[in-house]
Amino acid sequence: MASDKVITLTKDNFEQEVLKSDIPVLVDFWASWCGPCRAVAPIIDELSVEFDGRAKVGKVNVDEQGELVEKFRIMSIPTIILFKGGQMVDKIIGARTKEEFAKMIENNI
């Protein structure tokens, strides 16, 4: 089941939700037609619950948010980027385990 803690990110709210956030933000760049993205989706949902209050989790639909795709030079999906203090501090391309994504967040809290 999808978590209600995952923020749908667009060019309109990205700066406020991600770049101006006072806690780290994990951003999943994904698309509905991408198999590995669908495999990662439940993990992203779980992380949003587990790190609630300590980190935020958001998703960018690459088919709908071309400006953000260009800005962050997303070449393949899923691409998961961790932002802290308005800066990109870590990035994973491709599906990985929940532990790898969790470690990425924990290293930056």
PDB file of C-alpha atoms in Angstrom:
ATOM      1  CA  MET A   1       0.000   0.000   0.000  1.00  0.00           C
ATOM      2  CA  ALA A   2       1.295   3.443  -0.897  1.00  0.00           C
ATOM      3  CA  SER A   3       2.332   5.622   1.992  1.00  0.00           C
ATOM      4  CA  ASP A   4       0.645   8.980   2.470  1.00  0.00           C
ATOM      5  CA  LYS A   5       3.993  10.297   3.694  1.00  0.00           C
ATOM      6  CA  VAL A   6       5.561  10.226   0.218  1.00  0.00           C
ATOM      7  CA  ILE A   7       5.388  13.694  -1.327  1.00  0.00           C
ATOM      8  CA  THR A   8       4.557  14.043  -5.015  1.00  0.00           C
ATOM      9  CA  LEU A   9       7.169  16.504  -6.215  1.00  0.00           C
ATOM     10  CA  THR A  10       6.711  18.902  -9.122  1.00  0.00           C
ATOM     11  CA  LYS A  11       8.622  21.906 -10.416  1.00  0.00           C
ATOM     12  CA  ASP A  12       6.179  24.033  -8.409  1.00  0.00           C
ATOM     13  CA  ASN A  13       6.883  22.540  -4.969  1.00  0.00           C
ATOM     14  CA  PHE A  14      10.420  21.142  -5.410  1.00  0.00           C
ATOM     15  CA  GLU A  15      12.251  24.162  -4.056  1.00  0.00           C
ATOM     16  CA  GLN A  16      10.024  24.430  -0.988  1.00  0.00           C
ATOM     17  CA  GLU A  17       9.810  20.699  -0.207  1.00  0.00           C
ATOM     18  CA  VAL A  18      13.357  19.671  -1.103  1.00  0.00           C
ATOM     19  CA  LEU A  19      15.830  22.512  -1.474  1.00  0.00           C
ATOM     20  CA  LYS A  20      14.540  24.505   1.510  1.00  0.00           C
ATOM     21  CA  SER A  21      13.900  21.465   3.723  1.00  0.00           C
ATOM     22  CA  ASP A  22      15.579  21.513   7.134  1.00  0.00           C
ATOM     23  CA  ILE A  23      15.859  17.706   7.090  1.00  0.00           C
ATOM     24  CA  PRO A  24      17.319  15.423   4.382  1.00  0.00           C
ATOM     25  CA  VAL A  25      15.026  14.536   1.462  1.00  0.00           C
ATOM     26  CA  LEU A  26      15.190  11.290  -0.516  1.00  0.00           C
ATOM     27  CA  VAL A  27      13.874  11.856  -4.052  1.00  0.00           C
ATOM     28  CA  ASP A  28      12.880   8.986  -6.326  1.00  0.00           C
ATOM     29  CA  PHE A  29      12.845   9.850 -10.046  1.00  0.00           C
ATOM     30  CA  TRP A  30      10.534   7.237 -11.587  1.00  0.00           C
ATOM     31  CA  ALA A  31       7.975   6.412 -14.313  1.00  0.00           C
ATOM     32  CA  SER A  32       4.914   4.171 -14.329  1.00  0.00           C
ATOM     33  CA  TRP A  33       6.221   2.111 -17.289  1.00  0.00           C
ATOM     34  CA  CYS A  34       9.568   1.354 -15.596  1.00  0.00           C
ATOM     35  CA  GLY A  35       9.760  -2.143 -14.075  1.00  0.00           C
ATOM     36  CA  PRO A  36      12.668  -1.462 -11.692  1.00  0.00           C
ATOM     37  CA  CYS A  37      10.854   1.710 -10.553  1.00  0.00           C
ATOM     38  CA  ARG A  38       7.806  -0.360  -9.635  1.00  0.00           C
ATOM     39  CA  ALA A  39      10.090  -2.754  -7.731  1.00  0.00           C
ATOM     40  CA  VAL A  40      11.563   0.131  -5.720  1.00  0.00           C
ATOM     41  CA  ALA A  41       8.203   1.824  -4.992  1.00  0.00           C
ATOM     42  CA  PRO A  42       7.245  -0.271  -1.909  1.00  0.00           C
ATOM     43  CA  ILE A  43      10.721   0.282  -0.452  1.00  0.00           C
ATOM     44  CA  ILE A  44      10.375   4.044  -0.916  1.00  0.00           C
ATOM     45  CA  ASP A  45       6.995   3.895   0.854  1.00  0.00           C
ATOM     46  CA  GLU A  46       8.479   1.954   3.787  1.00  0.00           C
ATOM     47  CA  LEU A  47      11.365   4.403   4.126  1.00  0.00           C
ATOM     48  CA  SER A  48       8.945   7.345   4.232  1.00  0.00           C
ATOM     49  CA  VAL A  49       7.285   5.780   7.286  1.00  0.00           C
ATOM     50  CA  GLU A  50      10.480   4.634   9.008  1.00  0.00           C
ATOM     51  CA  PHE A  51      12.241   7.975   8.667  1.00  0.00           C
ATOM     52  CA  ASP A  52       9.147  10.128   9.263  1.00  0.00           C
ATOM     53  CA  GLY A  53      10.219  13.252  11.136  1.00  0.00           C
ATOM     54  CA  ARG A  54      13.920  12.649  10.453  1.00  0.00           C
ATOM     55  CA  ALA A  55      13.890  12.731   6.658  1.00  0.00           C
ATOM     56  CA  LYS A  56      11.347  13.375   3.915  1.00  0.00           C
ATOM     57  CA  VAL A  57      10.677  11.141   0.936  1.00  0.00           C
ATOM     58  CA  GLY A  58       9.372  12.361  -2.398  1.00  0.00           C
ATOM     59  CA  LYS A  59       8.816  11.118  -5.923  1.00  0.00           C
ATOM     60  CA  VAL A  60       9.234  12.832  -9.272  1.00  0.00           C
ATOM     61  CA  ASN A  61       7.367  11.387 -12.243  1.00  0.00           C
ATOM     62  CA  VAL A  62       9.889  11.856 -15.066  1.00  0.00           C
ATOM     63  CA  ASP A  63       7.162  11.811 -17.727  1.00  0.00           C
ATOM     64  CA  GLU A  64       5.426  14.782 -16.119  1.00  0.00           C
ATOM     65  CA  GLN A  65       8.365  16.790 -14.774  1.00  0.00           C
ATOM     66  CA  GLY A  66      10.753  17.323 -17.686  1.00  0.00           C
ATOM     67  CA  GLU A  67      12.221  20.472 -16.145  1.00  0.00           C
ATOM     68  CA  LEU A  68      13.397  18.594 -13.037  1.00  0.00           C
ATOM     69  CA  VAL A  69      14.715  15.719 -15.163  1.00  0.00           C
ATOM     70  CA  GLU A  70      16.850  18.187 -17.121  1.00  0.00           C
ATOM     71  CA  LYS A  71      17.950  20.142 -14.050  1.00  0.00           C
ATOM     72  CA  PHE A  72      19.278  17.043 -12.292  1.00  0.00           C
ATOM     73  CA  ARG A  73      20.481  15.349 -15.510  1.00  0.00           C
ATOM     74  CA  ILE A  74      18.444  12.193 -14.970  1.00  0.00           C
ATOM     75  CA  MET A  75      19.576   9.757 -17.680  1.00  0.00           C
ATOM     76  CA  SER A  76      18.118   6.503 -16.415  1.00  0.00           C
ATOM     77  CA  ILE A  77      15.505   5.522 -13.878  1.00  0.00           C
ATOM     78  CA  PRO A  78      15.009   4.808 -11.144  1.00  0.00           C
ATOM     79  CA  THR A  79      17.457   7.431  -9.924  1.00  0.00           C
ATOM     80  CA  ILE A  80      17.284   8.095  -6.209  1.00  0.00           C
ATOM     81  CA  ILE A  81      18.947  11.289  -5.006  1.00  0.00           C
ATOM     82  CA  LEU A  82      19.412  12.439  -1.427  1.00  0.00           C
ATOM     83  CA  PHE A  83      19.329  16.179  -0.826  1.00  0.00           C
ATOM     84  CA  LYS A  84      20.535  17.866   2.347  1.00  0.00           C
ATOM     85  CA  GLY A  85      20.716  21.600   2.934  1.00  0.00           C
ATOM     86  CA  GLY A  86      19.567  22.224  -0.637  1.00  0.00           C
ATOM     87  CA  GLN A  87      22.443  20.190  -2.094  1.00  0.00           C
ATOM     88  CA  MET A  88      22.611  16.778  -3.737  1.00  0.00           C
ATOM     89  CA  VAL A  89      24.697  14.688  -1.309  1.00  0.00           C
ATOM     90  CA  ASP A  90      24.190  11.139  -2.562  1.00  0.00           C
ATOM     91  CA  LYS A  91      22.779   9.344  -5.595  1.00  0.00           C
ATOM     92  CA  ILE A  92      21.912   5.774  -6.511  1.00  0.00           C
ATOM     93  CA  ILE A  93      20.950   4.739 -10.038  1.00  0.00           C
ATOM     94  CA  GLY A  94      18.914   1.562 -10.390  1.00  0.00           C
ATOM     95  CA  ALA A  95      17.000  -0.698  -8.041  1.00  0.00           C
ATOM     96  CA  ARG A  96      18.742  -1.546  -4.778  1.00  0.00           C
ATOM     97  CA  THR A  97      17.883  -3.079  -1.440  1.00  0.00           C
ATOM     98  CA  LYS A  98      15.997  -1.253   1.261  1.00  0.00           C
ATOM     99  CA  GLU A  99      19.131  -1.424   3.429  1.00  0.00           C
ATOM    100  CA  GLU A 100      21.191   0.465   0.845  1.00  0.00           C
ATOM    101  CA  PHE A 101      18.630   3.272   0.602  1.00  0.00           C
ATOM    102  CA  ALA A 102      18.235   3.398   4.406  1.00  0.00           C
ATOM    103  CA  LYS A 103      22.000   3.661   4.853  1.00  0.00           C
ATOM    104  CA  MET A 104      22.070   6.537   2.364  1.00  0.00           C
ATOM    105  CA  ILE A 105      19.576   8.435   4.549  1.00  0.00           C
ATOM    106  CA  GLU A 106      21.160   7.460   7.878  1.00  0.00           C
ATOM    107  CA  ASN A 107      24.585   8.674   6.723  1.00  0.00           C
ATOM    108  CA  ASN A 108      23.098  12.133   6.242  1.00  0.00           C
ATOM    109  CA  ILE A 109      20.783  12.604   9.209  1.00  0.00           C
TER     110      ILE A 109
END
